[in-house]
Tab-separated table of C-alpha atoms in Angstrom:
chain	number	residue	atom	x	y	z
A	4	MET	CA	-19.856	65.724	-37.699
A	5	LEU	CA	-16.608	65.999	-39.643
A	6	LEU	CA	-14.520	64.726	-36.726
A	7	ARG	CA	-16.931	61.844	-36.242
A	8	SER	CA	-16.522	60.903	-39.893
A	9	ILE	CA	-12.734	60.878	-39.546
A	10	ALA	CA	-13.072	58.711	-36.428
A	11	VAL	CA	-15.224	56.204	-38.350
A	12	LEU	CA	-12.636	56.037	-41.135
A	13	ALA	CA	-9.779	55.571	-38.663
A	14	ALA	CA	-11.586	52.745	-36.886
A	15	ALA	CA	-12.367	50.998	-40.176
A	16	ASN	CA	-8.735	51.345	-41.272
A	17	ILE	CA	-7.437	49.598	-38.156
A	18	LEU	CA	-10.076	46.864	-38.350
A	19	ASN	CA	-9.424	46.174	-42.042
A	20	ASN	CA	-5.632	46.218	-41.791
A	21	LYS	CA	-4.801	44.786	-38.381
A	22	ILE	CA	-7.734	43.149	-36.645
A	23	ALA	CA	-10.143	41.508	-39.099
A	24	PRO	CA	-8.927	41.789	-42.722
A	25	ARG	CA	-11.245	39.084	-44.062
A	26	LEU	CA	-14.230	40.961	-42.663
A	27	GLY	CA	-13.259	44.034	-44.689
A	28	PRO	CA	-16.395	44.018	-46.891
A	29	LEU	CA	-18.677	43.932	-43.851
A	30	THR	CA	-16.687	46.526	-41.897
A	31	SER	CA	-16.463	48.842	-44.884
A	32	THR	CA	-20.159	48.522	-45.735
A	33	VAL	CA	-21.173	49.391	-42.168
A	34	ALA	CA	-18.702	52.295	-42.038
A	35	THR	CA	-19.925	53.582	-45.415
A	36	ALA	CA	-23.556	53.485	-44.237
A	37	ALA	CA	-22.584	55.433	-41.104
A	38	LEU	CA	-20.721	58.071	-43.141
A	39	VAL	CA	-23.597	58.508	-45.575
A	40	ALA	CA	-26.059	58.832	-42.680
A	41	MET	CA	-23.881	61.515	-41.076
A	42	ALA	CA	-23.600	63.405	-44.345
A	43	ARG	CA	-27.329	63.291	-44.974
A	44	ARG	CA	-28.046	64.471	-41.434
A	45	SER	CA	-25.758	67.440	-42.037
A	46	GLY	CA	-28.033	68.509	-44.879
A	47	LEU	CA	-26.120	67.222	-47.914
A	48	SER	CA	-28.085	66.026	-50.940
A	49	TRP	CA	-27.316	62.878	-52.908
A	50	GLN	CA	-26.021	65.049	-55.733
A	51	GLU	CA	-23.642	66.834	-53.351
A	52	LEU	CA	-22.376	63.432	-52.228
A	53	GLY	CA	-21.317	62.683	-55.807
A	54	PHE	CA	-24.301	60.772	-57.178
A	55	GLU	CA	-24.511	62.674	-60.452
A	56	HIS	CA	-23.423	62.488	-64.102
A	57	GLY	CA	-24.307	58.782	-64.121
A	58	ARG	CA	-23.957	58.021	-67.838
A	59	ARG	CA	-21.044	60.382	-68.446
A	60	GLY	CA	-19.336	59.089	-65.327
A	61	ALA	CA	-19.699	55.485	-66.463
A	62	VAL	CA	-18.276	56.252	-69.909
A	63	ALA	CA	-15.318	58.133	-68.450
A	64	GLY	CA	-14.733	55.428	-65.839
A	65	GLY	CA	-14.849	52.701	-68.466
A	66	ALA	CA	-12.305	54.534	-70.610
A	67	LEU	CA	-9.977	54.952	-67.635
A	68	ALA	CA	-10.357	51.278	-66.702
A	69	ALA	CA	-9.385	50.306	-70.248
A	70	ALA	CA	-6.368	52.609	-69.985
A	71	VAL	CA	-5.311	50.874	-66.751
A	72	ALA	CA	-5.535	47.474	-68.434
A	73	THR	CA	-3.414	48.768	-71.319
A	74	VAL	CA	-0.760	50.203	-69.008
A	75	TYR	CA	-0.620	46.969	-66.992
A	76	THR	CA	-0.276	44.929	-70.192
A	77	VAL	CA	2.636	47.052	-71.320
A	78	GLY	CA	4.101	46.897	-67.815
A	79	ILE	CA	4.250	43.118	-67.549
A	80	ALA	CA	5.519	42.823	-71.127
A	81	SER	CA	8.656	44.798	-70.311
A	82	PRO	CA	11.387	43.074	-68.237
A	83	ARG	CA	12.251	46.442	-66.697
A	84	THR	CA	8.803	47.044	-65.204
A	85	ARG	CA	7.591	43.463	-64.679
A	86	PRO	CA	9.066	43.204	-61.144
A	87	LEU	CA	6.640	45.940	-60.041
A	88	PHE	CA	3.827	43.427	-60.499
A	89	LEU	CA	5.431	40.548	-58.566
A	90	ASP	CA	3.594	41.141	-55.316
A	91	GLU	CA	3.570	38.477	-52.605
A	92	ARG	CA	0.168	39.660	-51.384
A	93	ALA	CA	-1.328	38.412	-54.640
A	94	LEU	CA	1.061	35.605	-55.554
A	95	SER	CA	0.859	33.747	-52.230
A	96	LEU	CA	-2.912	33.334	-52.443
A	97	SER	CA	-4.863	30.404	-53.801
A	98	ARG	CA	-6.889	30.990	-56.952
A	99	ALA	CA	-10.085	31.080	-54.899
A	100	ARG	CA	-8.650	33.739	-52.610
A	101	VAL	CA	-7.481	35.816	-55.582
A	102	VAL	CA	-11.039	35.757	-56.943
A	103	GLU	CA	-12.335	36.739	-53.506
A	104	GLU	CA	-9.911	39.654	-53.287
A	105	ALA	CA	-10.579	40.932	-56.805
A	106	LEU	CA	-14.356	40.534	-56.815
A	107	LEU	CA	-15.324	40.990	-53.162
A	108	GLN	CA	-12.609	42.448	-50.959
A	109	VAL	CA	-11.520	45.180	-53.374
A	110	PRO	CA	-14.991	46.384	-54.483
A	111	LEU	CA	-16.651	46.270	-51.051
A	112	GLY	CA	-13.720	46.284	-48.652
A	113	THR	CA	-11.661	48.986	-50.365
A	114	VAL	CA	-13.319	50.971	-53.154
A	115	LEU	CA	-16.762	51.399	-51.590
A	116	LEU	CA	-15.474	52.881	-48.343
A	117	GLU	CA	-12.589	54.895	-49.760
A	118	GLU	CA	-14.636	56.524	-52.515
A	119	MET	CA	-17.750	57.154	-50.440
A	120	GLY	CA	-15.643	58.113	-47.442
A	121	PHE	CA	-13.005	60.388	-48.955
A	122	ARG	CA	-14.550	61.576	-52.237
A	123	GLY	CA	-18.157	61.293	-51.122
A	124	ALA	CA	-19.061	62.178	-47.549
A	125	LEU	CA	-15.839	63.762	-46.299
A	126	TYR	CA	-15.275	65.790	-49.470
A	127	ALA	CA	-18.878	67.026	-49.473
A	128	MET	CA	-18.829	68.018	-45.792
A	129	VAL	CA	-15.669	70.079	-46.146
A	130	ARG	CA	-16.802	71.570	-49.451
A	131	GLN	CA	-20.073	72.671	-47.879
A	132	ARG	CA	-18.208	74.660	-45.216
A	133	ARG	CA	-14.892	75.690	-46.789
A	134	GLY	CA	-15.137	75.285	-50.548
A	135	THR	CA	-13.728	73.008	-53.239
A	136	VAL	CA	-10.010	73.682	-52.729
A	137	ALA	CA	-10.153	72.887	-49.029
A	138	ALA	CA	-12.280	69.798	-49.683
A	139	THR	CA	-9.740	68.464	-52.173
A	140	ALA	CA	-6.752	69.265	-49.965
A	141	ILE	CA	-8.151	67.829	-46.740
A	142	SER	CA	-9.718	64.681	-48.194
A	143	SER	CA	-6.600	63.931	-50.261
A	144	ALA	CA	-4.230	64.462	-47.323
A	145	LEU	CA	-6.306	62.111	-45.177
A	146	PHE	CA	-6.434	59.629	-48.042
A	147	GLY	CA	-2.631	59.639	-48.070
A	148	LEU	CA	-2.448	59.040	-44.320
A	149	TRP	CA	-4.999	56.234	-44.696
A	150	HIS	CA	-2.321	54.250	-46.585
A	151	ILE	CA	0.294	54.179	-43.810
A	152	LEU	CA	-0.563	50.643	-42.669
A	153	PRO	CA	-0.731	49.132	-46.198
A	154	ALA	CA	2.576	50.834	-47.065
A	155	ILE	CA	4.349	49.105	-44.181
A	156	ASP	CA	3.302	45.766	-45.613
A	157	MET	CA	4.202	46.794	-49.174
A	158	ALA	CA	7.866	47.181	-48.222
A	159	ARG	CA	7.943	43.451	-47.475
A	160	ALA	CA	5.559	42.102	-50.111
A	161	ASN	CA	6.638	44.134	-53.140
A	162	PRO	CA	10.251	45.375	-52.807
A	163	ALA	CA	10.349	46.680	-56.391
A	164	LEU	CA	7.261	48.859	-55.974
A	165	GLY	CA	8.386	49.878	-52.497
A	166	ALA	CA	11.755	50.939	-53.881
A	167	LEU	CA	10.074	52.980	-56.618
A	168	THR	CA	7.861	54.676	-54.036
A	169	ALA	CA	10.785	55.430	-51.712
A	170	GLY	CA	13.303	56.287	-54.428
A	171	GLU	CA	15.700	53.569	-53.232
A	172	SER	CA	17.077	50.225	-54.391
A	173	PRO	CA	15.129	47.055	-53.462
A	174	GLY	CA	18.117	45.677	-51.568
A	175	ARG	CA	18.158	48.376	-48.900
A	176	LEU	CA	14.639	49.589	-48.340
A	177	ASP	CA	13.934	52.027	-45.540
A	178	THR	CA	10.376	51.317	-44.393
A	179	ALA	CA	9.925	54.885	-43.187
A	180	ARG	CA	10.772	56.211	-46.647
A	181	VAL	CA	8.440	53.689	-48.277
A	182	VAL	CA	5.627	54.856	-46.004
A	183	ALA	CA	6.378	58.529	-46.637
A	184	GLY	CA	6.527	57.967	-50.391
A	185	SER	CA	3.268	56.028	-50.313
A	186	VAL	CA	1.498	58.746	-48.329
A	187	VAL	CA	2.641	61.422	-50.779
A	188	SER	CA	1.777	59.392	-53.894
A	189	THR	CA	-1.649	58.351	-52.660
A	190	ALA	CA	-2.426	61.906	-51.572
A	191	ALA	CA	-1.559	63.013	-55.113
A	192	ALA	CA	-3.820	60.290	-56.477
A	193	GLY	CA	-6.509	61.582	-54.137
A	194	VAL	CA	-6.300	65.001	-55.800
A	195	LEU	CA	-6.809	63.369	-59.201
A	196	PHE	CA	-9.730	61.335	-57.904
A	197	CYS	CA	-11.325	64.451	-56.391
A	198	GLU	CA	-11.114	66.232	-59.744
A	199	LEU	CA	-12.667	63.254	-61.507
A	200	ARG	CA	-15.427	63.244	-58.911
A	201	ARG	CA	-16.015	66.981	-59.313
A	202	HIS	CA	-16.348	66.838	-63.096
A	203	ARG	CA	-17.863	63.373	-63.665
A	204	GLY	CA	-19.364	62.314	-60.358
A	205	LEU	CA	-18.342	59.598	-57.929
A	206	LEU	CA	-18.700	56.713	-60.390
A	207	THR	CA	-15.650	57.722	-62.469
A	208	PRO	CA	-12.991	57.599	-59.716
A	209	ALA	CA	-14.671	54.496	-58.289
A	210	MET	CA	-14.288	52.645	-61.609
A	211	LEU	CA	-10.682	53.791	-61.975
A	212	HIS	CA	-9.918	52.751	-58.397
A	213	LEU	CA	-11.584	49.362	-58.865
A	214	SER	CA	-9.735	48.582	-62.086
A	215	THR	CA	-6.375	49.650	-60.630
A	216	ASN	CA	-6.685	47.344	-57.637
A	217	SER	CA	-8.650	44.360	-58.947
A	218	LEU	CA	-6.695	44.062	-62.189
A	219	GLY	CA	-3.528	44.153	-60.079
A	220	TYR	CA	-4.310	40.652	-58.807
A	221	LEU	CA	-4.838	39.311	-62.326
A	222	PHE	CA	-1.710	40.887	-63.765
A	223	ALA	CA	0.403	39.757	-60.809
A	224	ARG	CA	-0.480	36.156	-61.647
A	225	ILE	CA	0.203	36.686	-65.349
A	226	ALA	CA	3.545	38.390	-64.648
A	227	ALA	CA	4.653	35.486	-62.443
A	228	LYS	CA	4.111	33.025	-65.297
A	229	LEU	CA	6.249	34.977	-67.739
A	230	LYS	CA	9.975	34.445	-68.199
A	231	PRO	CA	11.778	35.493	-64.990
A	232	VAL	CA	13.583	38.808	-65.073
A	233	PRO	CA	17.390	38.331	-64.669
A	234	GLY	CA	18.629	39.544	-61.291
A	235	THR	CA	15.227	39.446	-59.592
A	236	ARG	CA	13.769	36.963	-57.166
A	237	GLU	CA	10.875	35.037	-58.615
A	238	PRO	CA	8.075	34.752	-56.025
A	239	ALA	CA	6.717	31.294	-55.450
A	240	VAL	CA	3.076	30.832	-56.399
A	241	SER	CA	2.174	28.020	-54.076
A	242	GLY	CA	-1.572	28.336	-54.520
A	243	THR	CA	-2.086	27.330	-50.887
A	244	ARG	CA	-0.434	29.738	-48.469
A	245	GLU	CA	-2.675	32.589	-47.349
A	246	PRO	CA	-0.791	35.367	-45.566
A	247	ALA	CA	-2.463	38.145	-43.663
A	248	LEU	CA	-3.145	40.855	-46.215
A	249	PRO	CA	-3.457	44.546	-45.397
A	250	GLY	CA	-7.214	44.488	-45.383
A	251	ALA	CA	-8.643	44.553	-48.860
A	252	GLY	CA	-5.475	46.307	-49.817
A	253	ASP	CA	-3.678	47.456	-52.890
A	254	PRO	CA	-1.531	44.672	-54.335
A	255	VAL	CA	-0.002	45.862	-57.569
A	256	GLY	CA	0.296	49.382	-58.823
A	257	GLY	CA	-1.735	50.123	-55.727
A	258	GLY	CA	-0.742	53.727	-55.154
A	259	ALA	CA	-4.363	54.665	-55.014
A	260	GLY	CA	-5.525	52.475	-52.324
């Protein structure tokens, strides 16, 4: 059952990133339903899947979402960190498409599947057989690998963030290093998310994940309207061009998927 779950996740990743990005919400919803069905058939309860600590999880998730908004506000206010938010994947979209990404693609196409897949079903299956440490390690490692395809696109769309991830300068990015850095950073984020899930249930990491990604679109647009940072290229916000995005991907500050 575990291998089947990984196969479902791999298929959804390819569909959402390379084949049918705009159908991400549908693909992810179907994949999530399949993963939950597999987990339930293996004998896992809803509580074991992470559906617990509802009120406490919501409070903790809300506090973390507010913290993300605060960090993003500080980030775009500083000329040194503002380039990290200038992401072509958000800035090249029309306003309608930005709303679609933030309110549909991210919640259903990204957060639903990644949280239910990695911190819900997969985590619970491994934990049932091998314990908490193994569940955290395996689900987080796979979560890191899940971000290989989005990381390839990030090197082009957000050179500043790609350079930070790879430890290089934006002018000479090595895509392989960007991908490796993204895998490591998102795996580390996966460990954090697993701990949040273990102590506060699945709702807390889901709210943190949602705020990190969806607010990224909003703050990218705000950052682009601020005074340009000397020595950086100001992306054009055409409001009409719609490039192929990496599924319902992670535009700004998107280390967590």
